[in-house]
Amino acid sequence: MTVTELPTREGETYAEGLARAEQAQAEAEAARIRNEAERRRQQLAADKAEAKAQKEIQRELEAAEDERREREGKRRAEAAAKAKAQKSAEAWRKSALGIAVVCVVVSLPLQVMAFWDPSAWFLVAAPFVLEGVAWALLKGAEAAIDDDRPSWHYRLGALIQALIAAGINFAHGSETYGIATGIGGALCSVIGPAIWDLHEHGRITKKAGRKALAQRRAEKRAAKDEKARIAKVNKAREASDPEVWERALFLAAALGELVPSEKTYRRAWDELHGAEVGSTASIISAKRLARRAVRLAQNGPLDGSQTDTNGQVGSQMNEDGDKPSKGPSKPGEDGRKNNGGTPPVRRPGTTKYAPIARRQMSVEKLRSNSN
């Protein structure tokens, strides 16, 4: 900007106009620099905000990806476990069925020979009836399980029928072929239906959602330990604060609890002590005193020389360490001041007392009063 570009002022010389033009140009340049700096600052702030947002988005994406991977891994593990369980169940079913067939191959011929009589050839159907009834009852149990009906009577009937067949095989086999054959035939008559019944029992347990015996025992043992722990805690609470325990028992009875719950005990404590469990008025007071002593120990007390030479404090404290009384102590003294009429030393703008100085004055006053 030049002098000719500025509006002329009356009585202004060329040098004054030139100076004013330079000043206006300097101000314009300063304004431009300020605007540019502000623009850069805003741009930098925007860039930082965008970078922060990008990082936050990246973290969220990574967290979502980790969660997805975790879910996928869990799903695969569950699928693998389910496939393995199905494979094991199928193998167990085939094994049980194979053992049952082998047992029938051994036990059925022994029964046929036991009932064989040329003069009463029709009795040869009796073994098929005995063995067939047992397996028919087991199939009835299977159907009952699938239909969610009771199956115990089917299984019991199959076991009784198998024991009858086992008795016949044992008697005939022992008499004809020896004791070993009798025992083997009897076992085959029982083992086949028993193995298959175990398979069906597993299906019943799985369908009913029953837990394994070891798991039920572990849960029972854990519940027993937890009950014992609660009993010990309640006994200790009763011994430590009988009043609170009596109040807790009263509240438990009113709320329908056999034993005061944790929530009920906390309520009883709050009603009697007005604080969280484990805290009382005396404990809170002692804690505050201890914290105050720690603060004084950490800050360190001011010695006597520092207190005596401090004109700011000494001019406003009497010999006993107290602030002078309000109003004149002698006739004619100025009672409008807070120093007993003595002109104040402090001046406007004087630095206020530091927190440690105020605490030290309070301590000195307490010491003087105690003495």
PDB file of N, CA and C in Angstrom, residues 9 41 59 69 87 98 101 116 120 128 137 155 174 210 235 239 242 245 251 253 276 286 334 344 353 357:
ATOM      1  N   ARG A   9      -5.463  13.031   4.753  1.00  0.00           N
ATOM      2  CA  ARG A   9      -5.978  13.682   5.945  1.00  0.00           C
ATOM      3  C   ARG A   9      -5.546  15.150   5.932  1.00  0.00           C
ATOM      4  N   ARG A  41      -3.511 -23.767  11.796  1.00  0.00           N
ATOM      5  CA  ARG A  41      -3.844 -24.417  13.066  1.00  0.00           C
ATOM      6  C   ARG A  41      -5.132 -25.231  12.950  1.00  0.00           C
ATOM      7  N   ARG A  59      -9.065 -49.420  15.161  1.00  0.00           N
ATOM      8  CA  ARG A  59      -9.146 -50.242  16.366  1.00  0.00           C
ATOM      9  C   ARG A  59     -10.467 -50.989  16.437  1.00  0.00           C
ATOM     10  N   ARG A  69     -13.095 -63.728  14.540  1.00  0.00           N
ATOM     11  CA  ARG A  69     -12.211 -64.890  14.542  1.00  0.00           C
ATOM     12  C   ARG A  69     -12.453 -65.766  15.760  1.00  0.00           C
ATOM     13  N   LYS A  87     -19.633 -89.296  15.891  1.00  0.00           N
ATOM     14  CA  LYS A  87     -18.845 -90.437  15.438  1.00  0.00           C
ATOM     15  C   LYS A  87     -18.684 -91.472  16.541  1.00  0.00           C
ATOM     16  N   GLY A  98     -23.174-105.244  17.395  1.00  0.00           N
ATOM     17  CA  GLY A  98     -22.352-106.409  17.038  1.00  0.00           C
ATOM     18  C   GLY A  98     -22.236-107.402  18.184  1.00  0.00           C
ATOM     19  N   VAL A 101     -25.476-109.331  18.528  1.00  0.00           N
ATOM     20  CA  VAL A 101     -25.645-110.371  17.495  1.00  0.00           C
ATOM     21  C   VAL A 101     -24.806-111.599  17.826  1.00  0.00           C
ATOM     22  N   TRP A 116     -35.164-129.156  22.067  1.00  0.00           N
ATOM     23  CA  TRP A 116     -35.391-130.086  20.964  1.00  0.00           C
ATOM     24  C   TRP A 116     -35.894-131.438  21.481  1.00  0.00           C
ATOM     25  N   ALA A 120     -41.892-133.727  20.185  1.00  0.00           N
ATOM     26  CA  ALA A 120     -42.563-132.424  20.369  1.00  0.00           C
ATOM     27  C   ALA A 120     -41.729-131.360  19.645  1.00  0.00           C
ATOM     28  N   PHE A 128     -36.844-119.066  20.320  1.00  0.00           N
ATOM     29  CA  PHE A 128     -37.049-117.837  19.552  1.00  0.00           C
ATOM     30  C   PHE A 128     -38.013-116.892  20.279  1.00  0.00           C
ATOM     31  N   LEU A 137     -38.964-106.238  23.632  1.00  0.00           N
ATOM     32  CA  LEU A 137     -39.143-105.281  24.722  1.00  0.00           C
ATOM     33  C   LEU A 137     -38.106-104.144  24.654  1.00  0.00           C
ATOM     34  N   ARG A 155     -37.623-102.055  29.725  1.00  0.00           N
ATOM     35  CA  ARG A 155     -36.258-102.506  30.003  1.00  0.00           C
ATOM     36  C   ARG A 155     -36.235-103.541  31.113  1.00  0.00           C
ATOM     37  N   SER A 174     -24.508-126.799  31.144  1.00  0.00           N
ATOM     38  CA  SER A 174     -23.708-127.459  32.190  1.00  0.00           C
ATOM     39  C   SER A 174     -23.931-128.965  32.188  1.00  0.00           C
ATOM     40  N   ARG A 210     -29.309 -84.782  31.254  1.00  0.00           N
ATOM     41  CA  ARG A 210     -28.679 -85.072  32.536  1.00  0.00           C
ATOM     42  C   ARG A 210     -27.170 -84.926  32.436  1.00  0.00           C
ATOM     43  N   LYS A 235     -20.847 -66.883  60.980  1.00  0.00           N
ATOM     44  CA  LYS A 235     -20.416 -67.033  62.373  1.00  0.00           C
ATOM     45  C   LYS A 235     -19.452 -65.916  62.762  1.00  0.00           C
ATOM     46  N   ALA A 239     -20.052 -62.866  65.568  1.00  0.00           N
ATOM     47  CA  ALA A 239     -19.121 -62.620  66.667  1.00  0.00           C
ATOM     48  C   ALA A 239     -18.570 -61.195  66.637  1.00  0.00           C
ATOM     49  N   PRO A 242     -22.617 -58.257  66.978  1.00  0.00           N
ATOM     50  CA  PRO A 242     -23.903 -58.937  67.236  1.00  0.00           C
ATOM     51  C   PRO A 242     -25.115 -58.085  66.885  1.00  0.00           C
ATOM     52  N   TRP A 245     -25.783 -58.278  63.225  1.00  0.00           N
ATOM     53  CA  TRP A 245     -26.250 -59.624  62.882  1.00  0.00           C
ATOM     54  C   TRP A 245     -27.707 -59.832  63.296  1.00  0.00           C
ATOM     55  N   LEU A 251     -34.234 -58.699  59.275  1.00  0.00           N
ATOM     56  CA  LEU A 251     -34.545 -58.370  57.884  1.00  0.00           C
ATOM     57  C   LEU A 251     -34.705 -59.625  57.037  1.00  0.00           C
ATOM     58  N   ALA A 253     -35.762 -62.575  58.003  1.00  0.00           N
ATOM     59  CA  ALA A 253     -37.075 -63.166  58.293  1.00  0.00           C
ATOM     60  C   ALA A 253     -38.186 -62.379  57.603  1.00  0.00           C
ATOM     61  N   GLU A 276     -20.530 -47.959  54.562  1.00  0.00           N
ATOM     62  CA  GLU A 276     -20.310 -49.228  53.906  1.00  0.00           C
ATOM     63  C   GLU A 276     -19.893 -50.286  54.930  1.00  0.00           C
ATOM     64  N   ALA A 286     -10.808 -41.919  62.676  1.00  0.00           N
ATOM     65  CA  ALA A 286      -9.397 -42.284  62.820  1.00  0.00           C
ATOM     66  C   ALA A 286      -8.669 -42.232  61.482  1.00  0.00           C
ATOM     67  N   ASP A 334      -7.716   2.686  66.138  1.00  0.00           N
ATOM     68  CA  ASP A 334      -8.605   2.440  65.003  1.00  0.00           C
ATOM     69  C   ASP A 334      -9.188   1.041  65.112  1.00  0.00           C
ATOM     70  N   PRO A 344      -1.994  -1.966  59.233  1.00  0.00           N
ATOM     71  CA  PRO A 344      -1.638  -3.224  58.564  1.00  0.00           C
ATOM     72  C   PRO A 344      -0.365  -3.094  57.765  1.00  0.00           C
ATOM     73  N   TYR A 353      -1.605 -15.944  51.643  1.00  0.00           N
ATOM     74  CA  TYR A 353      -0.910 -17.000  52.357  1.00  0.00           C
ATOM     75  C   TYR A 353      -0.904 -18.274  51.513  1.00  0.00           C
ATOM     76  N   ALA A 357       1.356 -22.463  54.728  1.00  0.00           N
ATOM     77  CA  ALA A 357       1.437 -21.464  55.785  1.00  0.00           C
ATOM     78  C   ALA A 357       0.165 -21.438  56.604  1.00  0.00           C
TER      79      ALA A 357
END
